[in-house]
Amino acid sequence: MGRHQQAESSGIISFVTCAVIAWFAMNAYMQFAPAIWRVTQRLFTVCAGIVAGCGVVSFSLGYARKSRSLTLKHGWAIPVRRIFEILALSVVYASTIFVTSFMMLSIVNNMMGIRTLKGYLPILCAAIAGVVGYITFVQAELMNAKTIASLLPFFVVSGVSIAGLTSDDPYWYNNNFSQLGDRTTFAARMFNSTLTLAGICIVIISYFAVSELITTYRLQLQYLDSNALNETPKHFRTRILLLSIMLTLAGIAFVGIGMFRYTPHPILHNVFARGLPCLMSVLMIALPWLAPQLSKVVYVVSDLAIAIGAYAGFQWLSGHNTLTNVEALAGMMFLGWFIIFSRQIAAIEADRVQTQLILAQSERPRSVEDLAEVSETVPDTVSRLAAQV
């Protein structure tokens, strides 16, 4: 079997295993847990936790199985980095799976009622865990930057939706998003936890994005002479360092907004909440210089997002819009921009892999333009090799 067929077969095994484990775990919990731990929200929390646990274990096994660098053949640095990657990606998957599962259970509960749902909860937990186990194992086998980027919007939308649906304050929308998390209720904790984990996910995804830009640049150094490069290593290091700092600070801003509620910490909350739009505006404006490898369309979209955000802010200052609408629009635009940015990095990664495939069978390129043309010949080469087979 080929790589993709093996991944699908392993995913089916993971589906059955996770489903069985989740059914036994949830059934045992409902039978032996104290009555106070069988109320609706705690039941959903435990169920979502079981699903997330199955998904993380499935992903970790799949990612470690495909990695061939978890040995000490080349020293400790590479295995330690792979272990860090597994732990970092596990955080992304665990948080995404947990809030998405909780949201699904809440929606089903609204349709069926908790009395009816309790009888089906072990089966429902097993079904969700099986699907999650299958998806995570296959994704771990075929992991790329596009897969990672696609998780973030599901996580944020699910977490905010749960907080909005379970909030006991029906007027939170009339003020701002901070009011949704400015309480000690379950909804507020869910909202703040979502923002905190979203910031951590942004930092993790940014790490993989910057690593790919560095890898692509090293490929150019390997196959090109220093005179053929468009920039010196010193300039490249400066750009990568600034890009890494700004993306990391954006993630830290999300973490700060979630950790410091407005009522007990108004100054710290405002520093992070108001600093994030300023930071992202500078990042989007400076993006052509920070990451010249990206498409020009990305730069246009970044400038358009800044213009739309500025217009929405002006409407709010003029009294024609609410602050909640402005914050919601800014948050959605940032997530959309970050997904576009991550998928651009994924496209660069795919082109790099194809370029390496062709360079192994061709002569040394003389310029960056020649190196780019090599990747464009990959489909023709692959088709020719397929025809020969």
XYZ file of C-alpha atoms in Angstrom:
389
model
C 0.000 0.000 0.000
C 1.052 3.583 -0.649
C 1.326 6.311 1.948
C -2.220 7.647 1.550
C -3.799 4.195 1.559
C -1.867 3.257 4.696
C -3.044 6.467 6.347
C -6.686 5.694 5.537
C -6.370 2.120 6.796
C -4.728 3.268 10.018
C -7.455 5.886 10.400
C -10.142 3.190 10.299
C -8.341 1.268 13.044
C -8.121 4.472 15.072
C -11.852 5.064 14.536
C -12.827 1.680 15.995
C -10.348 1.901 18.880
C -11.356 5.420 19.931
C -15.060 4.612 19.673
C -14.757 1.559 21.923
C -12.612 3.342 24.512
C -14.910 6.380 24.581
C -18.036 4.239 25.009
C -16.593 2.330 27.977
C -15.216 5.501 29.581
C -18.432 7.525 29.255
C -20.642 4.610 30.304
C -18.509 3.991 33.397
C -18.586 7.677 34.297
C -22.373 7.887 34.082
C -22.760 4.806 36.272
C -20.235 5.528 39.014
C -19.838 9.329 39.135
C -21.545 11.183 42.039
C -24.850 12.878 41.274
C -23.318 16.359 41.499
C -20.931 15.416 38.678
C -23.780 14.304 36.417
C -25.353 17.706 35.813
C -25.592 18.881 32.220
C -22.494 21.041 31.844
C -20.250 18.633 33.732
C -21.516 15.713 31.673
C -20.735 17.614 28.487
C -17.340 18.654 29.855
C -16.375 15.063 30.651
C -17.695 13.806 27.315
C -15.797 16.497 25.386
C -12.714 15.742 27.479
C -12.874 12.036 26.610
C -13.236 12.872 22.921
C -10.336 15.337 23.093
C -8.169 12.787 24.891
C -8.851 10.142 22.245
C -8.123 12.657 19.492
C -4.825 13.793 21.015
C -3.565 10.240 21.570
C -4.574 9.279 18.034
C -2.848 12.334 16.597
C 0.320 11.846 18.655
C 0.651 8.216 17.603
C 0.057 9.104 13.956
C 2.504 12.014 13.976
C 5.198 10.033 15.800
C 4.639 7.076 13.459
C 5.298 9.104 10.321
C 8.317 10.901 11.790
C 11.658 9.225 11.151
C 13.702 11.635 13.255
C 12.738 10.399 16.733
C 16.114 8.714 17.089
C 19.460 9.802 18.518
C 21.288 9.083 15.272
C 21.891 12.802 14.666
C 21.965 13.956 18.291
C 19.372 15.252 20.714
C 18.331 18.455 18.926
C 16.067 16.934 16.262
C 14.193 14.483 18.562
C 13.619 17.246 21.111
C 12.248 19.485 18.363
C 9.917 16.733 17.143
C 8.660 16.126 20.681
C 8.018 19.859 21.058
C 6.110 19.850 17.772
C 3.961 16.932 18.938
C 3.172 18.652 22.243
C 2.438 21.973 20.532
C 0.155 20.446 17.923
C -1.540 18.372 20.622
C -2.504 21.600 22.390
C -4.040 22.903 19.162
C -5.946 19.678 18.527
C -7.053 19.170 22.150
C -8.486 22.677 22.486
C -10.166 22.554 19.073
C -11.693 19.117 19.616
C -12.880 19.963 23.130
C -14.784 23.161 22.311
C -16.134 21.768 19.016
C -17.434 18.631 20.768
C -18.943 20.699 23.565
C -20.717 22.914 21.025
C -22.116 19.872 19.195
C -23.396 18.388 22.458
C -25.026 21.708 23.394
C -26.798 21.903 20.044
C -28.051 18.306 20.338
C -29.180 19.019 23.907
C -31.249 21.984 22.710
C -32.958 19.731 20.168
C -33.515 16.592 22.281
C -33.454 17.713 25.901
C -31.089 16.424 28.562
C -33.382 13.601 29.722
C -33.471 12.031 26.293
C -29.837 12.839 25.553
C -28.517 11.089 28.674
C -29.616 7.716 27.343
C -27.704 8.257 24.113
C -24.694 10.082 25.564
C -22.291 7.079 25.686
C -23.161 6.172 22.093
C -22.873 9.791 20.980
C -19.534 10.114 22.764
C -18.288 6.954 21.042
C -19.433 8.180 17.622
C -17.780 11.589 17.978
C -14.597 10.056 19.399
C -14.452 7.576 16.518
C -14.777 10.298 13.898
C -12.218 12.457 15.709
C -9.814 9.518 16.018
C -10.075 8.811 12.310
C -9.610 12.437 11.254
C -6.708 13.171 13.604
C -4.772 10.025 12.683
C -5.124 10.647 8.950
C -4.243 14.316 9.356
C -1.198 13.410 11.440
C 0.009 11.091 8.690
C -0.489 13.788 6.028
C 0.195 16.866 8.150
C 0.890 20.211 6.484
C 0.426 23.905 7.241
C -3.015 24.022 5.584
C -4.306 21.415 8.025
C -3.067 23.375 11.022
C -4.492 26.671 9.794
C -7.933 25.175 9.171
C -8.289 24.252 12.863
C -8.143 27.784 14.267
C -11.500 29.175 13.004
C -13.384 26.051 14.145
C -11.886 26.423 17.592
C -12.578 30.143 18.031
C -16.092 30.055 16.535
C -17.026 27.034 18.657
C -15.715 28.537 21.887
C -17.361 31.932 21.379
C -20.632 30.266 20.308
C -20.719 28.163 23.473
C -20.068 31.233 25.601
C -22.810 33.207 23.841
C -25.358 30.368 24.074
C -24.750 29.640 27.764
C -24.364 33.225 28.994
C -26.808 34.363 31.680
C -26.454 37.992 30.556
C -28.820 38.565 27.604
C -27.562 42.138 27.126
C -23.848 41.458 26.767
C -24.022 42.172 23.041
C -25.144 45.748 23.669
C -21.782 46.643 25.168
C -18.733 44.756 23.876
C -17.185 41.320 23.698
C -15.267 41.878 26.909
C -18.575 41.897 28.811
C -19.178 38.298 27.711
C -16.048 37.239 29.603
C -16.273 39.773 32.439
C -18.024 37.415 34.860
C -17.297 34.261 36.862
C -19.918 32.059 35.166
C -19.290 29.027 32.975
C -19.882 31.070 29.813
C -17.330 33.677 30.852
C -14.734 31.032 31.682
C -15.375 29.350 28.331
C -14.978 32.666 26.492
C -11.777 33.613 28.301
C -10.328 30.124 27.908
C -11.092 30.251 24.182
C -9.193 33.517 23.778
C -6.271 32.250 25.849
C -5.948 28.996 23.931
C -6.480 30.828 20.624
C -3.459 32.973 21.438
C -1.410 29.881 22.205
C -2.546 28.312 18.919
C -1.549 31.455 17.005
C 1.949 31.312 18.507
C 2.254 27.612 17.645
C 1.046 28.046 14.059
C 3.351 31.047 13.661
C 6.264 28.876 14.725
C 5.572 26.408 11.920
C 5.047 29.235 9.412
C 8.346 30.921 10.252
C 10.124 27.549 10.225
C 8.913 26.965 6.664
C 10.157 30.371 5.513
C 13.556 29.580 7.014
C 13.616 26.151 5.354
C 12.762 27.650 1.959
C 15.514 30.237 2.317
C 18.020 27.530 3.226
C 17.041 25.708 0.043
C 17.964 28.811 -1.913
C 21.288 29.001 -0.095
C 21.950 25.361 -0.884
C 21.272 25.558 -4.617
C 22.265 29.139 -5.417
C 25.459 31.122 -5.132
C 25.474 34.050 -2.707
C 25.573 36.512 -5.653
C 22.302 35.099 -7.037
C 20.255 35.720 -3.886
C 17.878 38.655 -3.707
C 18.859 39.495 -0.116
C 21.741 38.864 2.239
C 21.397 36.432 5.164
C 21.626 39.402 7.545
C 18.569 41.096 6.020
C 16.670 37.826 5.966
C 17.393 37.205 9.651
C 16.174 40.711 10.513
C 12.916 40.221 8.622
C 12.264 36.778 10.096
C 13.045 38.017 13.606
C 10.630 40.950 13.326
C 7.913 38.759 11.754
C 8.310 36.186 14.530
C 8.144 38.848 17.247
C 5.014 40.479 15.840
C 3.145 37.204 15.331
C 4.134 36.064 18.827
C 3.010 39.365 20.358
C -0.336 38.999 18.554
C -0.802 35.597 20.164
C 0.257 36.965 23.563
C -2.317 39.750 23.174
C -5.076 37.151 22.802
C -3.759 35.359 25.877
C -3.722 38.606 27.857
C -7.296 39.487 26.875
C -8.482 36.089 28.079
C -6.431 36.006 31.281
C -7.141 39.539 32.540
C -10.847 40.328 32.794
C -11.843 43.978 32.552
C -13.426 44.420 36.006
C -10.489 43.320 38.188
C -7.751 44.304 35.692
C -9.011 47.192 33.500
C -5.578 48.593 32.639
C -3.990 45.282 31.645
C -7.107 44.234 29.732
C -7.150 47.459 27.733
C -3.424 47.243 27.022
C -3.866 43.863 25.332
C -7.290 44.578 23.790
C -6.313 47.921 22.268
C -2.744 46.944 21.519
C -3.793 44.002 19.327
C -5.420 46.101 16.521
C -2.431 48.457 16.482
C -0.001 45.555 16.331
C -1.888 43.788 13.541
C -2.164 47.022 11.535
C 1.612 47.499 11.661
C 2.122 43.836 10.732
C -0.223 44.017 7.734
C 1.269 47.270 6.484
C 4.845 45.997 6.819
C 4.013 42.543 5.427
C 5.520 43.177 1.944
C 8.860 43.897 3.593
C 8.622 41.277 6.347
C 7.579 38.403 4.060
C 8.350 39.223 0.410
C 7.857 35.547 -0.502
C 4.071 35.911 -0.264
C 1.765 36.677 -3.158
C 0.900 40.295 -3.936
C -2.765 39.404 -3.493
C -2.077 38.820 0.212
C -0.693 42.337 0.538
C -3.769 43.797 -1.162
C -6.082 41.804 1.111
C -4.118 42.994 4.167
C -4.479 46.637 3.139
C -8.176 46.090 2.411
C -8.688 44.601 5.892
C -7.064 47.652 7.471
C -9.291 49.979 5.448
C -12.468 48.096 6.392
C -11.483 48.021 10.059
C -10.730 51.740 10.054
C -14.083 52.508 8.413
C -15.944 50.360 10.977
C -14.100 52.129 13.793
C -15.019 55.534 12.363
C -18.673 54.457 12.168
C -18.555 53.455 15.841
C -17.009 56.792 16.859
C -19.739 58.550 14.881
C -22.443 56.637 16.754
C -23.636 54.634 13.747
C -22.321 51.260 14.924
C -21.769 49.305 18.141
C -18.397 48.427 19.606
C -19.377 44.745 19.628
C -19.916 44.810 15.856
C -16.532 46.481 15.350
C -14.773 43.919 17.561
C -16.564 41.015 15.860
C -15.612 42.341 12.431
C -11.993 42.878 13.487
C -11.784 39.391 14.982
C -13.216 37.721 11.878
C -10.935 39.705 9.581
C -7.890 38.790 11.653
C -8.797 35.095 11.600
C -9.425 35.281 7.868
C -6.109 37.050 7.305
C -4.248 34.552 9.474
C -5.772 31.628 7.558
C -4.759 33.219 4.243
C -1.253 33.815 5.596
C -0.943 30.216 6.813
C -2.228 28.771 3.547
C 0.278 30.886 1.645
C 3.000 29.353 3.791
C 1.545 25.923 3.031
C 1.685 26.697 -0.685
C 5.340 27.726 -0.322
C 5.980 24.430 1.453
C 4.334 22.425 -1.346
C 6.334 24.285 -3.992
C 9.537 23.685 -2.040
C 8.932 19.946 -1.868
C 8.208 19.828 -5.597
C 11.272 21.921 -6.329
C 13.494 19.570 -4.337
C 12.067 16.651 -6.312
C 13.017 18.242 -9.631
C 16.379 19.569 -8.470
C 17.397 16.042 -7.613
C 17.135 15.234 -11.333
C 18.218 18.500 -12.963
C 21.159 20.858 -13.199
C 21.965 23.544 -10.645
C 19.865 26.739 -11.113
C 21.675 30.038 -11.535
C 19.160 32.497 -10.062
C 16.082 32.727 -7.879
C 13.954 33.047 -11.025
C 15.400 29.800 -12.374
C 14.660 28.174 -9.039
C 11.026 29.307 -9.285
C 10.759 28.016 -12.853
C 11.887 24.605 -11.647
C 8.763 24.251 -9.489
C 6.567 25.139 -12.466
C 7.938 22.159 -14.408
C 6.980 19.680 -11.700
C 3.510 18.747 -13.048
C 4.949 18.045 -16.519
C 7.725 15.947 -15.039
C 5.356 13.987 -12.843
C 3.031 13.357 -15.799
C 5.968 12.172 -17.905
C 7.145 9.791 -15.189
C 3.611 8.472 -14.733
C 3.312 7.831 -18.454
C 6.592 5.921 -18.403
C 5.337 3.763 -15.543
